[in-house]
Amino acid sequence: MKKIIAITIVSLFYINSYSQKKWYSSAAIEFSVPSKIEYHYNFNNSSTVINLDSKTALGAQYSINYLVFNKLSVGALTGIQNQFGADFFAFRIGGNLKYYFVDDDNVYAYLRYARNFTVDKDKFKNGDNLRGGIGFPFLKTDDFNLNLNVFYDINYFNLEDAEPLIFGNERSKNIFFRSFGISVGIKF
């Protein structure tokens, strides 16, 4: 009986230490520049789309991730972004999927989806964010990695019943920001 208890205790410690290695967090600061901005609105009962001038965006995000397999992780994320030009400040909640090409301390590709929220409903109601990118660790230690990420981003904002962006008398519908960006982050 003592052997079974000893084996059980050792097994629990091993399982616990192994499961802790499967969880990790990451935080990043991001910068993106839209390659295309499409503003959809109604004017005189006709639907119109125009392309707007490009303005940068800054953001930050935090995610907690779980390694499902040695090369695949899923995670939950939260973040903020300020889209200059249109002056949209968005809160984000979503998830991500990362595929590590070698192991979880090396180059990875990722896909993320997040929902955009605001407290200023005069600017926009809500929206969606879809991002795909690749990350490169440029500094590795035993405790953390510093990563550089490059990505392509699509941001959608629902503008129905929001303030007009251009002329003042159009009925705003939505706006799409298609952007390229970089971010610097830490994985710990």
PDB file of C-alpha atoms in Angstrom:
ATOM      1  CA  MET A   1       0.000   0.000   0.000  1.00  0.00           C
ATOM      2  CA  LYS A   2       2.845   2.394   0.833  1.00  0.00           C
ATOM      3  CA  LYS A   3       4.325   1.796  -2.639  1.00  0.00           C
ATOM      4  CA  ILE A   4       1.016   2.676  -4.309  1.00  0.00           C
ATOM      5  CA  ILE A   5       0.723   5.896  -2.277  1.00  0.00           C
ATOM      6  CA  ALA A   6       4.336   6.838  -3.058  1.00  0.00           C
ATOM      7  CA  ILE A   7       3.843   6.136  -6.787  1.00  0.00           C
ATOM      8  CA  THR A   8       0.600   8.143  -6.773  1.00  0.00           C
ATOM      9  CA  ILE A   9       2.238  11.152  -5.080  1.00  0.00           C
ATOM     10  CA  VAL A  10       5.244  11.095  -7.438  1.00  0.00           C
ATOM     11  CA  SER A  11       2.895  10.754 -10.433  1.00  0.00           C
ATOM     12  CA  LEU A  12       0.790  13.724  -9.305  1.00  0.00           C
ATOM     13  CA  PHE A  13       3.892  15.903  -8.934  1.00  0.00           C
ATOM     14  CA  TYR A  14       5.088  14.849 -12.388  1.00  0.00           C
ATOM     15  CA  ILE A  15       1.691  15.480 -13.997  1.00  0.00           C
ATOM     16  CA  ASN A  16       1.407  18.856 -12.269  1.00  0.00           C
ATOM     17  CA  SER A  17       4.852  20.021 -13.408  1.00  0.00           C
ATOM     18  CA  TYR A  18       4.175  18.781 -16.950  1.00  0.00           C
ATOM     19  CA  SER A  19       0.806  20.560 -17.153  1.00  0.00           C
ATOM     20  CA  GLN A  20       2.351  23.839 -15.954  1.00  0.00           C
ATOM     21  CA  LYS A  21       4.798  23.720 -18.875  1.00  0.00           C
ATOM     22  CA  LYS A  22       1.839  23.542 -21.258  1.00  0.00           C
ATOM     23  CA  TRP A  23       0.463  26.935 -20.177  1.00  0.00           C
ATOM     24  CA  TYR A  24       2.168  30.163 -21.190  1.00  0.00           C
ATOM     25  CA  SER A  25       1.308  33.839 -21.517  1.00  0.00           C
ATOM     26  CA  SER A  26       2.303  36.475 -24.021  1.00  0.00           C
ATOM     27  CA  ALA A  27       1.968  40.236 -24.256  1.00  0.00           C
ATOM     28  CA  ALA A  28       2.709  42.465 -27.253  1.00  0.00           C
ATOM     29  CA  ILE A  29       2.696  46.048 -28.468  1.00  0.00           C
ATOM     30  CA  GLU A  30       1.645  46.402 -32.110  1.00  0.00           C
ATOM     31  CA  PHE A  31       1.891  48.945 -34.911  1.00  0.00           C
ATOM     32  CA  SER A  32      -0.025  48.653 -38.183  1.00  0.00           C
ATOM     33  CA  VAL A  33      -0.494  50.691 -41.347  1.00  0.00           C
ATOM     34  CA  PRO A  34      -3.616  50.161 -43.472  1.00  0.00           C
ATOM     35  CA  SER A  35      -2.968  49.289 -47.095  1.00  0.00           C
ATOM     36  CA  LYS A  36      -6.637  49.899 -47.895  1.00  0.00           C
ATOM     37  CA  ILE A  37      -9.533  51.558 -46.057  1.00  0.00           C
ATOM     38  CA  GLU A  38     -13.028  51.037 -47.488  1.00  0.00           C
ATOM     39  CA  TYR A  39     -15.803  53.262 -46.109  1.00  0.00           C
ATOM     40  CA  HIS A  40     -19.348  52.112 -46.949  1.00  0.00           C
ATOM     41  CA  TYR A  41     -22.208  54.603 -46.583  1.00  0.00           C
ATOM     42  CA  ASN A  42     -25.587  55.619 -48.003  1.00  0.00           C
ATOM     43  CA  PHE A  43     -26.121  59.027 -49.593  1.00  0.00           C
ATOM     44  CA  ASN A  44     -29.316  60.087 -51.400  1.00  0.00           C
ATOM     45  CA  ASN A  45     -30.672  56.518 -51.212  1.00  0.00           C
ATOM     46  CA  SER A  46     -27.666  55.027 -52.993  1.00  0.00           C
ATOM     47  CA  SER A  47     -24.974  52.839 -51.518  1.00  0.00           C
ATOM     48  CA  THR A  48     -21.434  54.155 -51.980  1.00  0.00           C
ATOM     49  CA  VAL A  49     -17.939  52.892 -51.203  1.00  0.00           C
ATOM     50  CA  ILE A  50     -14.887  55.149 -51.105  1.00  0.00           C
ATOM     51  CA  ASN A  51     -11.262  54.543 -50.190  1.00  0.00           C
ATOM     52  CA  LEU A  52      -9.899  56.737 -47.420  1.00  0.00           C
ATOM     53  CA  ASP A  53      -6.371  57.920 -46.680  1.00  0.00           C
ATOM     54  CA  SER A  54      -4.235  55.596 -44.611  1.00  0.00           C
ATOM     55  CA  LYS A  55      -3.605  56.314 -40.923  1.00  0.00           C
ATOM     56  CA  THR A  56      -1.628  54.171 -38.493  1.00  0.00           C
ATOM     57  CA  ALA A  57      -2.923  52.139 -35.575  1.00  0.00           C
ATOM     58  CA  LEU A  58      -1.324  51.290 -32.239  1.00  0.00           C
ATOM     59  CA  GLY A  59      -2.389  48.525 -29.914  1.00  0.00           C
ATOM     60  CA  ALA A  60      -1.510  46.142 -27.129  1.00  0.00           C
ATOM     61  CA  GLN A  61      -2.661  42.636 -26.328  1.00  0.00           C
ATOM     62  CA  TYR A  62      -2.310  39.908 -23.731  1.00  0.00           C
ATOM     63  CA  SER A  63      -3.042  36.226 -24.272  1.00  0.00           C
ATOM     64  CA  ILE A  64      -2.968  33.071 -22.221  1.00  0.00           C
ATOM     65  CA  ASN A  65      -2.265  29.936 -24.237  1.00  0.00           C
ATOM     66  CA  TYR A  66      -2.336  26.182 -23.817  1.00  0.00           C
ATOM     67  CA  LEU A  67      -0.154  23.756 -25.784  1.00  0.00           C
ATOM     68  CA  VAL A  68      -2.586  21.153 -27.084  1.00  0.00           C
ATOM     69  CA  PHE A  69       0.242  19.311 -28.852  1.00  0.00           C
ATOM     70  CA  ASN A  70       3.989  20.008 -28.985  1.00  0.00           C
ATOM     71  CA  LYS A  71       3.528  22.281 -32.001  1.00  0.00           C
ATOM     72  CA  LEU A  72      -0.030  23.604 -31.601  1.00  0.00           C
ATOM     73  CA  SER A  73      -1.492  25.972 -29.025  1.00  0.00           C
ATOM     74  CA  VAL A  74      -4.871  27.619 -28.513  1.00  0.00           C
ATOM     75  CA  GLY A  75      -5.409  30.742 -26.482  1.00  0.00           C
ATOM     76  CA  ALA A  76      -7.700  33.457 -25.254  1.00  0.00           C
ATOM     77  CA  LEU A  77      -6.750  37.093 -25.748  1.00  0.00           C
ATOM     78  CA  THR A  78      -7.727  40.568 -24.730  1.00  0.00           C
ATOM     79  CA  GLY A  79      -6.386  43.864 -25.978  1.00  0.00           C
ATOM     80  CA  ILE A  80      -6.883  47.434 -27.082  1.00  0.00           C
ATOM     81  CA  GLN A  81      -6.297  49.308 -30.327  1.00  0.00           C
ATOM     82  CA  ASN A  82      -6.421  52.963 -31.328  1.00  0.00           C
ATOM     83  CA  GLN A  83      -7.107  53.431 -35.050  1.00  0.00           C
ATOM     84  CA  PHE A  84      -5.969  56.955 -35.882  1.00  0.00           C
ATOM     85  CA  GLY A  85      -7.693  58.953 -38.616  1.00  0.00           C
ATOM     86  CA  ALA A  86     -11.157  57.598 -37.874  1.00  0.00           C
ATOM     87  CA  ASP A  87     -10.280  57.913 -34.163  1.00  0.00           C
ATOM     88  CA  PHE A  88     -11.630  54.493 -33.156  1.00  0.00           C
ATOM     89  CA  PHE A  89     -10.588  53.155 -29.768  1.00  0.00           C
ATOM     90  CA  ALA A  90     -11.492  49.468 -29.487  1.00  0.00           C
ATOM     91  CA  PHE A  91     -11.355  46.843 -26.775  1.00  0.00           C
ATOM     92  CA  ARG A  92     -10.810  43.296 -28.014  1.00  0.00           C
ATOM     93  CA  ILE A  93     -11.695  39.857 -26.741  1.00  0.00           C
ATOM     94  CA  GLY A  94     -10.981  36.764 -28.789  1.00  0.00           C
ATOM     95  CA  GLY A  95      -8.903  33.695 -29.378  1.00  0.00           C
ATOM     96  CA  ASN A  96      -5.821  32.568 -31.254  1.00  0.00           C
ATOM     97  CA  LEU A  97      -4.299  29.473 -32.756  1.00  0.00           C
ATOM     98  CA  LYS A  98      -0.506  29.097 -33.046  1.00  0.00           C
ATOM     99  CA  TYR A  99       1.458  26.488 -34.963  1.00  0.00           C
ATOM    100  CA  TYR A 100       5.137  26.144 -34.013  1.00  0.00           C
ATOM    101  CA  PHE A 101       7.306  24.858 -36.838  1.00  0.00           C
ATOM    102  CA  VAL A 102       9.905  23.202 -34.570  1.00  0.00           C
ATOM    103  CA  ASP A 103       8.833  23.529 -30.929  1.00  0.00           C
ATOM    104  CA  ASP A 104       7.152  26.123 -28.705  1.00  0.00           C
ATOM    105  CA  ASP A 105      10.349  28.195 -28.392  1.00  0.00           C
ATOM    106  CA  ASN A 106      10.841  28.803 -32.126  1.00  0.00           C
ATOM    107  CA  VAL A 107       9.211  30.335 -35.213  1.00  0.00           C
ATOM    108  CA  TYR A 108       5.428  30.090 -35.385  1.00  0.00           C
ATOM    109  CA  ALA A 109       2.497  31.011 -37.599  1.00  0.00           C
ATOM    110  CA  TYR A 110      -0.684  32.255 -35.995  1.00  0.00           C
ATOM    111  CA  LEU A 111      -4.296  33.044 -36.723  1.00  0.00           C
ATOM    112  CA  ARG A 112      -6.473  35.069 -34.417  1.00  0.00           C
ATOM    113  CA  TYR A 113     -10.039  36.291 -34.269  1.00  0.00           C
ATOM    114  CA  ALA A 114     -11.226  38.988 -31.891  1.00  0.00           C
ATOM    115  CA  ARG A 115     -14.392  40.981 -31.386  1.00  0.00           C
ATOM    116  CA  ASN A 116     -14.063  44.798 -31.287  1.00  0.00           C
ATOM    117  CA  PHE A 117     -16.025  46.648 -28.582  1.00  0.00           C
ATOM    118  CA  THR A 118     -16.322  50.338 -27.725  1.00  0.00           C
ATOM    119  CA  VAL A 119     -17.761  52.520 -24.994  1.00  0.00           C
ATOM    120  CA  ASP A 120     -18.264  55.413 -27.445  1.00  0.00           C
ATOM    121  CA  LYS A 121     -21.250  54.205 -29.497  1.00  0.00           C
ATOM    122  CA  ASP A 122     -21.207  57.473 -31.495  1.00  0.00           C
ATOM    123  CA  LYS A 123     -18.022  56.258 -33.212  1.00  0.00           C
ATOM    124  CA  PHE A 124     -18.938  52.625 -33.944  1.00  0.00           C
ATOM    125  CA  LYS A 125     -21.166  49.907 -32.521  1.00  0.00           C
ATOM    126  CA  ASN A 126     -18.942  46.825 -32.637  1.00  0.00           C
ATOM    127  CA  GLY A 127     -16.748  44.968 -35.075  1.00  0.00           C
ATOM    128  CA  ASP A 128     -14.455  42.082 -35.846  1.00  0.00           C
ATOM    129  CA  ASN A 129     -10.723  41.587 -36.244  1.00  0.00           C
ATOM    130  CA  LEU A 130      -9.031  38.777 -38.160  1.00  0.00           C
ATOM    131  CA  ARG A 131      -5.249  38.479 -38.194  1.00  0.00           C
ATOM    132  CA  GLY A 132      -2.733  36.070 -39.652  1.00  0.00           C
ATOM    133  CA  GLY A 133       0.975  36.337 -39.101  1.00  0.00           C
ATOM    134  CA  ILE A 134       4.317  34.807 -38.313  1.00  0.00           C
ATOM    135  CA  GLY A 135       6.443  35.264 -35.200  1.00  0.00           C
ATOM    136  CA  PHE A 136      10.209  35.066 -34.750  1.00  0.00           C
ATOM    137  CA  PRO A 137      11.902  34.853 -31.350  1.00  0.00           C
ATOM    138  CA  PHE A 138      14.944  37.141 -31.375  1.00  0.00           C
ATOM    139  CA  LEU A 139      15.974  36.686 -27.724  1.00  0.00           C
ATOM    140  CA  LYS A 140      15.553  33.414 -25.829  1.00  0.00           C
ATOM    141  CA  THR A 141      16.162  32.866 -22.127  1.00  0.00           C
ATOM    142  CA  ASP A 142      15.084  30.149 -19.709  1.00  0.00           C
ATOM    143  CA  ASP A 143      12.308  32.389 -18.363  1.00  0.00           C
ATOM    144  CA  PHE A 144      11.012  34.254 -21.425  1.00  0.00           C
ATOM    145  CA  ASN A 145      11.333  34.887 -25.174  1.00  0.00           C
ATOM    146  CA  LEU A 146      11.200  38.232 -26.954  1.00  0.00           C
ATOM    147  CA  ASN A 147       9.356  37.902 -30.267  1.00  0.00           C
ATOM    148  CA  LEU A 148       8.991  39.979 -33.409  1.00  0.00           C
ATOM    149  CA  ASN A 149       5.738  39.366 -35.295  1.00  0.00           C
ATOM    150  CA  VAL A 150       4.713  40.450 -38.796  1.00  0.00           C
ATOM    151  CA  PHE A 151       1.047  40.195 -39.708  1.00  0.00           C
ATOM    152  CA  TYR A 152      -1.829  41.007 -42.047  1.00  0.00           C
ATOM    153  CA  ASP A 153      -4.911  42.364 -40.342  1.00  0.00           C
ATOM    154  CA  ILE A 154      -8.538  42.942 -41.368  1.00  0.00           C
ATOM    155  CA  ASN A 155     -10.558  45.192 -39.069  1.00  0.00           C
ATOM    156  CA  TYR A 156     -14.303  45.605 -39.566  1.00  0.00           C
ATOM    157  CA  PHE A 157     -16.328  48.248 -37.725  1.00  0.00           C
ATOM    158  CA  ASN A 158     -20.137  48.462 -37.794  1.00  0.00           C
ATOM    159  CA  LEU A 159     -21.022  52.161 -38.193  1.00  0.00           C
ATOM    160  CA  GLU A 160     -24.825  51.950 -38.401  1.00  0.00           C
ATOM    161  CA  ASP A 161     -26.411  54.833 -36.441  1.00  0.00           C
ATOM    162  CA  ALA A 162     -22.924  56.248 -35.762  1.00  0.00           C
ATOM    163  CA  GLU A 163     -21.714  59.744 -36.601  1.00  0.00           C
ATOM    164  CA  PRO A 164     -20.830  60.328 -40.285  1.00  0.00           C
ATOM    165  CA  LEU A 165     -17.095  60.227 -41.015  1.00  0.00           C
ATOM    166  CA  ILE A 166     -16.728  62.389 -44.135  1.00  0.00           C
ATOM    167  CA  PHE A 167     -19.492  64.720 -45.264  1.00  0.00           C
ATOM    168  CA  GLY A 168     -21.676  65.035 -42.180  1.00  0.00           C
ATOM    169  CA  ASN A 169     -24.930  64.093 -43.919  1.00  0.00           C
ATOM    170  CA  GLU A 170     -24.228  60.550 -45.149  1.00  0.00           C
ATOM    171  CA  ARG A 171     -25.605  57.476 -43.363  1.00  0.00           C
ATOM    172  CA  SER A 172     -22.602  55.408 -42.301  1.00  0.00           C
ATOM    173  CA  LYS A 173     -22.759  51.626 -42.751  1.00  0.00           C
ATOM    174  CA  ASN A 174     -19.321  50.126 -42.072  1.00  0.00           C
ATOM    175  CA  ILE A 175     -15.602  50.495 -42.613  1.00  0.00           C
ATOM    176  CA  PHE A 176     -12.864  47.950 -43.364  1.00  0.00           C
ATOM    177  CA  PHE A 177      -9.186  48.484 -42.522  1.00  0.00           C
ATOM    178  CA  ARG A 178      -6.835  46.072 -44.321  1.00  0.00           C
ATOM    179  CA  SER A 179      -3.413  46.485 -42.737  1.00  0.00           C
ATOM    180  CA  PHE A 180       0.118  45.193 -42.510  1.00  0.00           C
ATOM    181  CA  GLY A 181       1.865  45.453 -39.190  1.00  0.00           C
ATOM    182  CA  ILE A 182       4.588  44.473 -36.787  1.00  0.00           C
ATOM    183  CA  SER A 183       4.525  43.772 -33.085  1.00  0.00           C
ATOM    184  CA  VAL A 184       7.093  43.164 -30.396  1.00  0.00           C
ATOM    185  CA  GLY A 185       6.125  40.856 -27.592  1.00  0.00           C
ATOM    186  CA  ILE A 186       7.239  38.747 -24.710  1.00  0.00           C
ATOM    187  CA  LYS A 187       6.334  35.097 -24.116  1.00  0.00           C
ATOM    188  CA  PHE A 188       6.617  33.912 -20.536  1.00  0.00           C
TER     189      PHE A 188
END
